[in-house]
């Protein structure tokens, strides 16, 4: 489709902003709404239901009722698989609609929404659907006169609270394994990006997920997210978002029913380019493309580029050249490689780091400017700070925008030390052709993901999550299923 096609489709979209509870689209009990504004150009997309604690009560009650009734939890894994795979097919069939909603709602380029977000979301439902009827429980090797069964049971009512940077995909990473395991789910999308979550809920109904098994509640974090966190009848709460809010969820759990908590939080990922890597230019190009992808709004954004001084100048030269590939443009144009940031508040916060970097003594090499202001949208140029010291604020705080800090170092061990000097531990990378150095660095870095001579490889088969204040637990892979299950041991006496 051309830019004009996408704009025409956007102009004729009818968007329903009501929540989804017990299989029905519903307004909030208060009948209040909030405006969903597109960061592309400030247009009003729709009014979204401003739900609160009482709406959350209804959604949780509906999830509890369906869970206890066994309409989903009691179905054979092979039946759940068939429904989840149908949902994956429906997501693919609605690719253009879902991609358009995602782009309008949070600003990413339409070519990324279609080729990455929609594809990865459908793949996630396929993958957990396919997995669930191939997992066996255990019989423990106990004495001959007993039988001890170790079985996995669904947690019960699972709540998922997700961010806006990959709205549908972050929801899928939680909803797919939770449903596969037989739980009933209440999903709360970020207030900046509610629209694809609501369509996902409708498509799940169409695929055959029984009404009330998958509910979507919209509204503000401190109201709806907090109400889910504090709810006495939610058995597990799985969160993706900032470290600050992740800490609140641990408090909510402690103040209420000690619900199970899973946290996928922020990052400040170190990316180490060493002189022992044969192709400095390739390392620098990949680093820039990974840092500026999705407007830099990525938890795994390699925002600290730690460079051995011998290759520093070449790295910075190639970085700045490659950054030119990312020109903020109309997100509905399939040729656009860099879209809008999520909203004006976030844009102001990101741009504020330009002054912060200057005050702390960093050199601004590229960007640092607001772009396309005439559109009424939220655009920032790719930005590179050079000669950054790791204690500076731009190297310590998560910016979550298109900003990259270059930190020169003198040795491999200094690079590891700098990499680990962060409260985060999500992703990391090292570029080297020396096998021992690759192992030395990957063992030395305290992070959940280490890339060697690459960045942002991705597959459903591998766990995703962080060390330190980047979170607790893992999304993706078979490991994620364990989060949504309780282990039960059943002893059966066999002898007399
Ligand atoms: P956020 O923490 O502000 O919001 C995330 C969700 O929490 C939203 O749904 C929001 O409504 C809700 N929320 C906000 N305040 C709340 C409160 N007081 N109580 C309960 N709920 C509340 O994060 P964001 O700005 O939407 O997303 C950006 C953050 O997400 C970044 O820190 C990024 O690194 C992180 N992230 C992490 C991963 C990962 O897998 N580790 C993936 C994507 C994004």
Short mmCIF file of C-alpha atoms and ligand atoms in Angstrom, two decimals:
data_model
loop_
_atom_site.label_atom_id
_atom_site.label_comp_id
_atom_site.label_asym_id
_atom_site.label_seq_id
_atom_site.Cartn_x
_atom_site.Cartn_y
_atom_site.Cartn_z
CA UNK A 1 0.00 0.00 0.00
CA UNK A 2 1.17 3.55 -0.66
CA UNK A 3 1.31 6.46 1.75
CA UNK A 4 -1.97 7.76 0.28
CA UNK A 5 -3.63 4.34 0.76
CA UNK A 6 -2.66 4.30 4.43
CA UNK A 7 -3.85 7.87 4.95
CA UNK A 8 -7.18 7.09 3.28
CA UNK A 9 -7.61 4.02 5.43
CA UNK A 10 -6.76 6.01 8.54
CA UNK A 11 -9.34 8.66 7.64
CA UNK A 12 -12.12 6.07 7.36
CA UNK A 13 -11.25 4.08 10.51
CA UNK A 14 -14.05 3.64 13.04
CA UNK A 15 -12.33 3.02 16.38
CA UNK A 16 -14.22 1.67 19.38
CA UNK A 17 -12.50 2.83 22.58
CA UNK A 18 -14.68 0.91 25.04
CA UNK A 19 -13.19 -1.75 27.29
CA UNK A 20 -13.84 -5.50 26.98
CA UNK A 21 -15.31 -7.25 30.01
CA UNK A 22 -17.06 -10.61 30.09
CA UNK A 23 -17.07 -10.80 26.30
CA UNK A 24 -18.78 -7.42 25.80
CA UNK A 25 -17.50 -4.01 24.75
CA UNK A 26 -18.39 -1.73 27.67
CA UNK A 27 -18.06 1.91 28.69
CA UNK A 28 -16.55 2.59 32.11
CA UNK A 29 -19.04 2.53 35.00
CA UNK A 30 -18.45 6.27 35.43
CA UNK A 31 -18.98 6.73 31.67
CA UNK A 32 -15.85 8.88 31.65
CA UNK A 33 -13.38 8.69 28.76
CA UNK A 34 -9.96 10.03 27.86
CA UNK A 35 -8.74 11.24 24.46
CA UNK A 36 -6.50 8.96 22.45
CA UNK A 37 -4.30 11.42 20.53
CA UNK A 38 -2.00 10.32 17.72
CA UNK A 39 1.64 11.41 18.11
CA UNK A 40 1.87 11.47 14.30
CA UNK A 41 0.05 14.79 13.98
CA UNK A 42 -2.00 15.36 17.12
CA UNK A 43 -5.26 14.04 15.62
CA UNK A 44 -7.92 12.66 17.93
CA UNK A 45 -8.20 8.92 17.27
CA UNK A 46 -11.06 8.12 19.62
CA UNK A 47 -12.24 8.46 23.20
CA UNK A 48 -11.15 5.53 25.34
CA UNK A 49 -13.02 4.27 28.42
CA UNK A 50 -11.50 5.77 31.57
CA UNK A 51 -11.94 2.79 33.84
CA UNK A 52 -11.32 2.61 37.57
CA UNK A 53 -11.22 0.20 40.49
CA UNK A 54 -14.87 -0.85 40.15
CA UNK A 55 -14.45 -1.72 36.47
CA UNK A 56 -11.39 -3.74 37.47
CA UNK A 57 -13.55 -5.59 40.04
CA UNK A 58 -15.97 -6.56 37.25
CA UNK A 59 -13.18 -7.76 34.95
CA UNK A 60 -11.51 -9.78 37.73
CA UNK A 61 -14.88 -11.28 38.75
CA UNK A 62 -15.51 -12.31 35.17
CA UNK A 63 -12.05 -13.89 34.93
CA UNK A 64 -12.57 -15.69 38.25
CA UNK A 65 -16.01 -16.98 37.25
CA UNK A 66 -14.78 -18.40 33.95
CA UNK A 67 -11.70 -19.87 35.58
CA UNK A 68 -13.73 -21.69 38.24
CA UNK A 69 -16.29 -22.84 35.65
CA UNK A 70 -13.49 -24.55 33.68
CA UNK A 71 -14.74 -23.23 30.32
CA UNK A 72 -11.10 -22.62 29.35
CA UNK A 73 -8.99 -23.92 32.24
CA UNK A 74 -10.74 -27.29 32.02
CA UNK A 75 -10.27 -27.76 28.30
CA UNK A 76 -7.69 -30.17 26.89
CA UNK A 77 -4.41 -28.51 25.89
CA UNK A 78 -5.01 -29.62 22.30
CA UNK A 79 -8.31 -27.69 22.27
CA UNK A 80 -6.66 -24.56 23.69
CA UNK A 81 -3.97 -24.95 21.04
CA UNK A 82 -6.55 -24.98 18.23
CA UNK A 83 -8.12 -21.74 19.52
CA UNK A 84 -4.79 -19.95 19.98
CA UNK A 85 -3.68 -20.94 16.50
CA UNK A 86 -6.97 -19.63 15.11
CA UNK A 87 -6.27 -16.37 16.92
CA UNK A 88 -2.82 -16.25 15.26
CA UNK A 89 -4.51 -16.72 11.86
CA UNK A 90 -6.99 -13.93 12.62
CA UNK A 91 -4.17 -11.56 13.61
CA UNK A 92 -2.50 -12.28 10.27
CA UNK A 93 -5.80 -11.79 8.44
CA UNK A 94 -6.20 -8.36 10.14
CA UNK A 95 -2.59 -7.38 9.59
CA UNK A 96 -3.21 -4.03 7.92
CA UNK A 97 -5.87 -2.90 10.38
CA UNK A 98 -3.76 -3.84 13.42
CA UNK A 99 -0.61 -2.30 11.97
CA UNK A 100 -2.45 0.92 11.19
CA UNK A 101 -3.88 1.16 14.72
CA UNK A 102 -0.41 0.56 16.21
CA UNK A 103 1.23 3.22 14.04
CA UNK A 104 -1.49 5.81 14.62
CA UNK A 105 -1.54 5.15 18.34
CA UNK A 106 2.18 5.22 19.20
CA UNK A 107 3.92 6.59 16.11
CA UNK A 108 6.16 3.79 14.81
CA UNK A 109 6.71 3.46 11.02
CA UNK A 110 3.97 1.49 9.27
CA UNK A 111 6.55 -0.77 7.60
CA UNK A 112 7.74 -1.86 11.09
CA UNK A 113 4.19 -2.35 12.39
CA UNK A 114 3.31 -4.69 9.51
CA UNK A 115 6.59 -6.58 9.17
CA UNK A 116 7.62 -6.76 12.84
CA UNK A 117 4.83 -6.10 15.36
CA UNK A 118 1.95 -7.95 13.69
CA UNK A 119 4.13 -10.80 12.46
CA UNK A 120 5.79 -11.34 15.85
CA UNK A 121 2.44 -11.13 17.68
CA UNK A 122 0.78 -13.80 15.54
CA UNK A 123 3.93 -15.92 15.79
CA UNK A 124 3.78 -15.69 19.59
CA UNK A 125 0.20 -17.04 19.74
CA UNK A 126 1.11 -19.79 17.26
CA UNK A 127 4.18 -20.75 19.26
CA UNK A 128 2.52 -21.07 22.68
CA UNK A 129 -0.51 -22.75 21.10
CA UNK A 130 1.79 -25.29 19.44
CA UNK A 131 3.83 -25.80 22.61
CA UNK A 132 1.08 -26.44 25.11
CA UNK A 133 0.04 -29.97 24.09
CA UNK A 134 3.65 -31.17 24.07
CA UNK A 135 4.52 -30.54 27.69
CA UNK A 136 4.38 -33.43 30.13
CA UNK A 137 4.09 -33.45 33.90
CA UNK A 138 6.38 -35.58 36.10
CA UNK A 139 6.37 -38.66 38.26
CA UNK A 140 9.06 -38.25 40.92
CA UNK A 141 11.54 -41.09 41.59
CA UNK A 142 10.24 -41.86 45.12
CA UNK A 143 10.12 -45.17 47.01
CA UNK A 144 8.26 -48.12 45.45
CA UNK A 145 5.29 -47.92 47.81
CA UNK A 146 4.41 -44.35 46.85
CA UNK A 147 3.60 -42.45 43.72
CA UNK A 148 4.43 -38.73 43.70
CA UNK A 149 2.97 -36.70 40.84
CA UNK A 150 4.38 -33.27 40.10
CA UNK A 151 1.84 -31.39 38.01
CA UNK A 152 1.55 -27.88 36.64
CA UNK A 153 -1.74 -26.10 37.22
CA UNK A 154 -2.76 -22.66 35.97
CA UNK A 155 -2.38 -19.83 38.52
CA UNK A 156 -6.02 -18.74 38.11
CA UNK A 157 -6.68 -15.06 37.43
CA UNK A 158 -3.68 -13.47 35.73
CA UNK A 159 -3.34 -9.71 35.20
CA UNK A 160 -0.97 -8.27 32.60
CA UNK A 161 0.07 -4.60 32.64
CA UNK A 162 2.05 -3.51 29.59
CA UNK A 163 3.84 -0.46 28.08
CA UNK A 164 3.40 1.46 24.82
CA UNK A 165 6.59 0.80 22.85
CA UNK A 166 5.45 -2.53 21.34
CA UNK A 167 1.86 -2.43 22.60
CA UNK A 168 0.49 -5.56 20.96
CA UNK A 169 3.67 -7.63 21.13
CA UNK A 170 4.35 -6.96 24.82
CA UNK A 171 0.73 -7.96 25.52
CA UNK A 172 1.15 -11.15 23.46
CA UNK A 173 4.31 -12.16 25.33
CA UNK A 174 2.16 -12.38 28.48
CA UNK A 175 -1.36 -13.20 27.25
CA UNK A 176 -0.31 -16.08 24.95
CA UNK A 177 1.53 -18.20 27.56
CA UNK A 178 -1.01 -17.30 30.27
CA UNK A 179 -3.94 -18.45 28.11
CA UNK A 180 -2.04 -21.49 26.83
CA UNK A 181 -1.54 -22.59 30.43
CA UNK A 182 -5.32 -22.31 31.08
CA UNK A 183 -5.51 -19.06 33.05
CA UNK A 184 -8.17 -16.37 32.71
CA UNK A 185 -6.62 -12.98 31.95
CA UNK A 186 -7.19 -9.27 32.56
CA UNK A 187 -4.99 -7.11 30.31
CA UNK A 188 -4.30 -3.44 30.98
CA UNK A 189 -2.66 -1.65 28.04
CA UNK A 190 -0.74 1.60 28.50
CA UNK A 191 -3.01 4.65 28.30
CA UNK A 192 -0.95 5.92 25.34
CA UNK A 193 -1.70 2.78 23.29
CA UNK A 194 -4.96 0.99 24.13
CA UNK A 195 -6.28 0.34 20.63
CA UNK A 196 -4.62 -2.88 19.44
CA UNK A 197 -5.17 -4.51 22.85
CA UNK A 198 -8.90 -3.96 22.47
CA UNK A 199 -8.91 -5.46 18.96
CA UNK A 200 -6.82 -8.38 20.19
CA UNK A 201 -9.52 -9.08 22.79
CA UNK A 202 -12.22 -9.04 20.11
CA UNK A 203 -10.25 -11.32 17.81
CA UNK A 204 -9.69 -13.75 20.70
CA UNK A 205 -13.47 -14.00 21.12
CA UNK A 206 -13.85 -14.61 17.39
CA UNK A 207 -11.20 -17.34 17.58
CA UNK A 208 -13.16 -19.14 20.29
CA UNK A 209 -11.70 -17.93 23.60
CA UNK A 210 -14.85 -18.05 25.78
CA UNK A 211 -16.33 -14.69 26.89
CA UNK A 212 -14.81 -13.52 30.17
CA UNK A 213 -11.58 -15.50 29.81
CA UNK A 214 -9.70 -12.58 28.27
CA UNK A 215 -10.73 -9.09 29.46
CA UNK A 216 -9.19 -5.72 28.55
CA UNK A 217 -9.45 -2.78 30.98
CA UNK A 218 -8.38 0.67 29.82
CA UNK A 219 -7.40 3.69 31.88
CA UNK A 220 -4.56 5.25 33.82
CA UNK A 221 -1.76 3.39 35.53
CA UNK A 222 -2.21 4.84 39.02
CA UNK A 223 -5.93 3.89 38.88
CA UNK A 224 -6.38 0.71 36.85
CA UNK A 225 -2.83 -0.68 37.12
CA UNK A 226 -2.80 -0.03 40.86
CA UNK A 227 -6.25 -1.61 41.34
CA UNK A 228 -5.03 -4.78 39.61
CA UNK A 229 -1.83 -4.78 41.66
CA UNK A 230 -3.74 -4.46 44.93
CA UNK A 231 -6.60 -6.80 43.99
CA UNK A 232 -7.17 -9.62 46.47
CA UNK A 233 -8.51 -11.96 43.77
CA UNK A 234 -5.70 -11.62 41.21
CA UNK A 235 -3.34 -14.60 41.55
CA UNK A 236 -0.47 -13.32 39.43
CA UNK A 237 0.48 -9.96 37.99
CA UNK A 238 2.93 -9.73 35.11
CA UNK A 239 4.29 -6.34 34.23
CA UNK A 240 6.40 -4.81 31.49
CA UNK A 241 7.36 -1.18 31.97
CA UNK A 242 9.65 1.11 33.91
CA UNK A 243 11.71 0.03 36.90
CA UNK A 244 9.99 2.65 39.06
CA UNK A 245 6.51 1.26 38.40
CA UNK A 246 7.82 -2.31 38.69
CA UNK A 247 8.80 -1.48 42.28
CA UNK A 248 5.23 -0.29 42.96
CA UNK A 249 3.92 -3.69 41.87
CA UNK A 250 6.09 -5.42 44.44
CA UNK A 251 4.63 -3.08 47.07
CA UNK A 252 1.06 -3.69 45.84
CA UNK A 253 1.61 -7.46 46.10
CA UNK A 254 3.00 -7.13 49.61
CA UNK A 255 0.12 -4.90 50.70
CA UNK A 256 -2.52 -7.28 49.32
CA UNK A 257 -2.44 -11.04 48.75
CA UNK A 258 1.23 -11.76 47.88
CA UNK A 259 0.22 -12.44 44.29
CA UNK A 260 3.00 -13.81 42.08
CA UNK A 261 4.84 -10.96 40.37
CA UNK A 262 6.83 -10.99 37.11
CA UNK A 263 8.72 -7.86 36.04
CA UNK A 264 10.27 -6.93 32.68
CA UNK A 265 11.76 -3.50 33.32
CA UNK A 266 14.10 -0.85 31.98
CA UNK A 267 17.59 -1.06 30.55
CA UNK A 268 20.70 0.93 29.70
CA UNK A 269 22.37 -1.68 27.58
CA UNK A 270 26.16 -1.61 27.06
CA UNK A 271 27.46 -2.41 23.58
CA UNK A 272 31.24 -2.95 23.50
CA UNK A 273 33.20 -2.54 20.27
CA UNK A 274 36.78 -3.82 20.65
CA UNK A 275 39.74 -3.27 18.34
CA UNK A 276 40.00 -7.07 18.02
CA UNK A 277 36.87 -7.13 15.81
CA UNK A 278 37.83 -7.31 12.12
CA UNK A 279 35.08 -5.06 10.72
CA UNK A 280 34.74 -1.91 12.79
CA UNK A 281 32.42 -0.32 10.22
CA UNK A 282 30.00 -3.25 10.34
CA UNK A 283 29.93 -3.15 14.16
CA UNK A 284 29.24 0.61 14.11
CA UNK A 285 26.52 0.33 11.46
CA UNK A 286 24.69 -2.44 13.32
CA UNK A 287 25.02 -0.50 16.56
CA UNK A 288 23.45 2.63 15.07
CA UNK A 289 20.61 0.66 13.43
CA UNK A 290 19.85 -1.12 16.71
CA UNK A 291 19.98 2.10 18.74
CA UNK A 292 17.68 4.12 16.48
CA UNK A 293 15.20 1.37 15.58
CA UNK A 294 11.70 2.06 16.98
CA UNK A 295 12.81 5.68 17.69
CA UNK A 296 15.11 4.27 20.38
CA UNK A 297 12.01 3.41 22.43
CA UNK A 298 13.31 -0.01 23.30
CA UNK A 299 14.17 -1.60 26.61
CA UNK A 300 17.13 -3.30 24.88
CA UNK A 301 18.30 -0.14 23.10
CA UNK A 302 22.15 -0.30 23.02
CA UNK A 303 22.31 3.24 24.36
CA UNK A 304 25.83 3.01 25.85
CA UNK A 305 28.37 2.39 23.12
CA UNK A 306 31.63 1.48 24.89
CA UNK A 307 34.49 1.75 22.39
CA UNK A 308 38.16 0.89 22.66
CA UNK A 309 39.98 4.14 21.99
CA UNK A 310 41.99 2.70 19.06
CA UNK A 311 38.80 2.38 16.96
CA UNK A 312 36.88 5.31 18.47
CA UNK A 313 37.22 7.77 15.57
CA UNK A 314 36.21 5.27 12.91
CA UNK A 315 33.25 4.11 15.00
CA UNK A 316 31.95 7.66 15.50
CA UNK A 317 32.35 8.48 11.80
CA UNK A 318 30.36 5.41 10.67
CA UNK A 319 27.79 5.88 13.45
CA UNK A 320 26.99 9.42 12.33
CA UNK A 321 26.79 8.34 8.67
CA UNK A 322 24.47 5.42 9.48
CA UNK A 323 22.28 7.62 11.65
CA UNK A 324 21.46 9.56 8.47
CA UNK A 325 19.40 6.49 7.39
CA UNK A 326 16.99 7.44 10.18
CA UNK A 327 15.15 10.53 9.02
CA UNK A 328 12.04 11.30 11.07
CA UNK A 329 9.20 11.16 8.55
CA UNK A 330 5.53 10.45 8.07
CA UNK A 331 4.95 7.13 9.89
CA UNK A 332 2.22 6.23 7.35
CA UNK A 333 4.73 6.39 4.49
CA UNK A 334 6.11 2.86 3.88
CA UNK A 335 9.52 4.42 3.09
CA UNK A 336 9.82 6.07 6.53
CA UNK A 337 12.48 4.56 8.80
CA UNK A 338 11.95 6.68 11.91
CA UNK A 339 8.53 7.63 13.24
CA UNK A 340 7.14 9.78 16.04
CA UNK A 341 7.82 9.45 19.77
CA UNK A 342 4.82 8.36 21.78
CA UNK A 343 3.57 11.76 23.01
CA UNK A 344 4.58 15.37 23.71
CA UNK A 345 5.38 14.75 27.37
CA UNK A 346 7.82 11.98 26.50
CA UNK A 347 9.31 14.10 23.68
CA UNK A 348 10.04 16.96 26.08
CA UNK A 349 11.63 14.56 28.55
CA UNK A 350 13.85 13.02 25.84
CA UNK A 351 14.92 16.44 24.49
CA UNK A 352 15.74 17.52 28.04
CA UNK A 353 18.68 15.10 27.94
CA UNK A 354 20.44 17.32 25.38
CA UNK A 355 20.93 20.00 28.05
CA UNK A 356 21.71 17.38 30.67
CA UNK A 357 24.47 15.95 28.46
CA UNK A 358 25.95 19.41 27.79
CA UNK A 359 25.88 20.36 31.48
CA UNK A 360 27.72 17.14 32.34
CA UNK A 361 30.39 17.81 29.70
CA UNK A 362 29.49 15.43 26.85
CA UNK A 363 29.98 16.49 23.20
CA UNK A 364 26.89 16.62 21.00
CA UNK A 365 27.99 15.03 17.70
CA UNK A 366 24.63 14.77 15.95
CA UNK A 367 20.98 15.73 16.27
CA UNK A 368 19.54 16.91 19.55
CA UNK A 369 16.72 18.70 17.74
CA UNK A 370 12.97 18.52 17.48
CA UNK A 371 11.82 17.76 13.91
CA UNK A 372 8.63 18.17 11.86
CA UNK A 373 7.12 20.47 14.50
CA UNK A 374 4.77 21.88 11.82
CA UNK A 375 2.91 18.54 11.73
CA UNK A 376 1.86 18.84 15.38
CA UNK A 377 3.56 15.46 15.92
CA UNK A 378 6.39 14.30 18.19
CA UNK A 379 9.63 13.90 16.24
CA UNK A 380 13.25 13.94 17.43
CA UNK A 381 16.38 13.60 15.26
CA UNK A 382 18.79 10.71 15.88
CA UNK A 383 21.20 12.05 18.48
CA UNK A 384 24.78 11.03 19.32
CA UNK A 385 26.75 12.20 22.36
CA UNK A 386 30.50 11.59 22.32
CA UNK A 387 33.20 11.49 25.00
CA UNK A 388 30.63 10.49 27.58
CA UNK A 389 31.84 9.30 30.98
CA UNK A 390 29.77 6.51 32.49
CA UNK A 391 28.89 8.51 35.60
CA UNK A 392 27.13 11.18 33.48
CA UNK A 393 23.33 11.20 33.63
CA UNK A 394 22.93 10.34 29.94
CA UNK A 395 24.87 7.14 30.60
CA UNK A 396 23.04 6.22 33.82
CA UNK A 397 19.40 7.12 33.15
CA UNK A 398 17.13 5.36 30.67
CA UNK A 399 16.27 7.94 27.98
CA UNK A 400 13.97 5.70 25.90
CA UNK A 401 14.44 7.82 22.78
CA UNK A 402 16.81 8.11 19.80
CA UNK A 403 19.91 9.03 21.83
CA UNK A 404 23.19 7.20 21.92
CA UNK A 405 26.20 7.84 24.19
CA UNK A 406 29.74 6.93 23.09
CA UNK A 407 32.03 6.05 25.99
CA UNK A 408 35.73 5.59 25.12
CA UNK A 409 37.76 3.06 27.17
CA UNK A 410 41.38 1.83 27.17
CA UNK A 411 41.07 -1.93 27.78
CA UNK A 412 38.77 -4.94 27.74
CA UNK A 413 38.59 -5.06 31.52
CA UNK A 414 37.74 -1.37 31.74
CA UNK A 415 34.96 -2.02 29.18
CA UNK A 416 33.48 -4.79 31.39
CA UNK A 417 33.72 -2.57 34.46
CA UNK A 418 31.92 0.30 32.71
CA UNK A 419 29.32 -2.09 31.26
CA UNK A 420 28.44 -3.35 34.74
CA UNK A 421 28.39 0.10 36.34
CA UNK A 422 24.60 0.43 35.98
CA UNK A 423 21.56 -0.45 38.05
CA UNK A 424 20.22 -2.24 34.95
CA UNK A 425 21.18 -5.58 33.42
CA UNK A 426 18.93 -6.30 30.45
CA UNK A 427 20.85 -6.61 27.16
CA UNK A 428 24.53 -6.20 26.22
CA UNK A 429 26.88 -6.88 23.33
CA UNK A 430 30.54 -7.35 22.54
CA UNK A 431 32.26 -7.20 19.15
CA UNK A 432 35.51 -9.18 18.93
CA UNK A 433 37.08 -11.92 16.80
CA UNK A 434 39.03 -13.26 19.74
CA UNK A 435 37.23 -16.33 21.11
CA UNK A 436 38.65 -16.09 24.61
CA UNK A 437 37.82 -12.39 24.83
CA UNK A 438 34.25 -13.09 23.67
CA UNK A 439 33.80 -15.64 26.47
CA UNK A 440 35.61 -13.49 29.03
CA UNK A 441 33.35 -10.50 28.32
CA UNK A 442 30.09 -12.44 28.01
CA UNK A 443 30.76 -14.15 31.35
CA UNK A 444 31.81 -10.90 32.95
CA UNK A 445 28.72 -8.90 32.00
CA UNK A 446 25.79 -9.01 34.43
CA UNK A 447 22.88 -9.02 31.96
CA UNK A 448 20.12 -11.36 30.84
CA UNK A 449 21.12 -11.12 27.16
CA UNK A 450 24.59 -10.99 25.63
CA UNK A 451 25.05 -10.61 21.89
CA UNK A 452 28.44 -11.49 20.40
CA UNK A 453 29.14 -9.85 17.03
CA UNK A 454 25.46 -9.03 16.51
CA UNK A 455 22.63 -7.13 18.14
CA UNK A 456 18.93 -7.85 18.64
CA UNK A 457 18.78 -11.39 17.30
CA UNK A 458 15.29 -12.53 18.11
CA UNK A 459 13.41 -15.80 18.37
CA UNK A 460 10.47 -17.12 20.40
CA UNK A 461 12.62 -20.04 21.54
CA UNK A 462 14.90 -17.98 23.82
CA UNK A 463 14.16 -16.44 27.23
CA UNK A 464 14.03 -12.65 27.42
CA UNK A 465 14.57 -10.64 30.60
CA UNK A 466 17.08 -8.97 32.83
CA UNK A 467 19.42 -9.14 35.81
CA UNK A 468 19.52 -6.50 38.57
CA UNK A 469 16.84 -3.78 38.35
CA UNK A 470 15.87 -4.85 34.83
CA UNK A 471 13.41 -7.31 36.27
CA UNK A 472 12.39 -10.62 37.75
CA UNK A 473 11.56 -13.65 35.59
CA UNK A 474 11.63 -14.16 31.83
CA UNK A 475 9.23 -13.69 28.91
CA UNK A 476 9.28 -15.92 25.78
CA UNK A 477 10.44 -19.55 25.40
CA UNK A 478 9.13 -22.54 27.36
CA UNK A 479 10.57 -20.99 30.56
CA UNK A 480 7.90 -18.27 30.48
CA UNK A 481 5.14 -20.86 30.84
CA UNK A 482 6.35 -21.65 34.35
CA UNK A 483 5.40 -18.13 35.50
CA UNK A 484 1.76 -18.80 34.75
CA UNK A 485 1.61 -22.13 36.61
CA UNK A 486 1.69 -23.44 40.15
CA UNK A 487 3.53 -26.70 40.84
CA UNK A 488 1.48 -29.26 42.73
CA UNK A 489 2.85 -32.39 44.38
CA UNK A 490 0.36 -35.21 44.90
CA UNK A 491 1.44 -38.20 47.05
CA UNK A 492 -0.40 -41.47 46.53
CA UNK A 493 0.24 -44.39 48.90
CA UNK A 494 0.56 -47.61 46.90
CA UNK A 495 1.66 -50.17 49.49
CA UNK A 496 0.03 -51.41 52.66
P1 LIG B 1 5.50 2.75 32.63
O1 LIG B 1 6.13 1.99 33.72
O2 LIG B 1 5.30 4.21 32.81
O3 LIG B 1 4.06 2.16 32.29
C1 LIG B 1 3.87 0.79 32.02
C2 LIG B 1 2.47 0.41 32.44
O4 LIG B 1 2.32 0.62 33.85
C3 LIG B 1 1.36 1.21 31.76
O5 LIG B 1 0.29 0.34 31.44
C4 LIG B 1 0.96 2.21 32.84
O6 LIG B 1 -0.38 2.61 32.73
C5 LIG B 1 1.17 1.40 34.11
N1 LIG B 1 1.42 2.24 35.29
C6 LIG B 1 2.00 3.47 35.32
N2 LIG B 1 2.03 3.96 36.59
C7 LIG B 1 1.46 3.01 37.38
C8 LIG B 1 1.20 2.91 38.78
N3 LIG B 1 1.52 3.88 39.62
N4 LIG B 1 0.61 1.78 39.24
C9 LIG B 1 0.28 0.78 38.39
N5 LIG B 1 0.48 0.82 37.06
C10 LIG B 1 1.07 1.92 36.55
O7 LIG B 1 6.36 2.41 31.32
P2 LIG B 1 6.17 2.96 29.85
O8 LIG B 1 6.59 4.39 29.82
O9 LIG B 1 4.82 2.59 29.33
O10 LIG B 1 7.23 2.05 29.04
C11 LIG B 1 8.58 2.32 29.04
C12 LIG B 1 9.32 1.42 30.00
O11 LIG B 1 9.04 0.05 29.72
C13 LIG B 1 10.81 1.56 29.86
O12 LIG B 1 11.39 1.64 31.13
C14 LIG B 1 11.23 0.28 29.15
O13 LIG B 1 12.56 -0.10 29.35
C15 LIG B 1 10.25 -0.69 29.71
N6 LIG B 1 10.13 -1.89 28.86
C16 LIG B 1 10.71 -3.06 29.28
C17 LIG B 1 10.66 -4.20 28.48
C18 LIG B 1 11.27 -5.50 28.92
O14 LIG B 1 10.92 -6.54 28.37
N7 LIG B 1 12.18 -5.50 29.90
C19 LIG B 1 9.99 -4.15 27.25
C20 LIG B 1 9.41 -2.94 26.85
C21 LIG B 1 9.49 -1.81 27.67
#
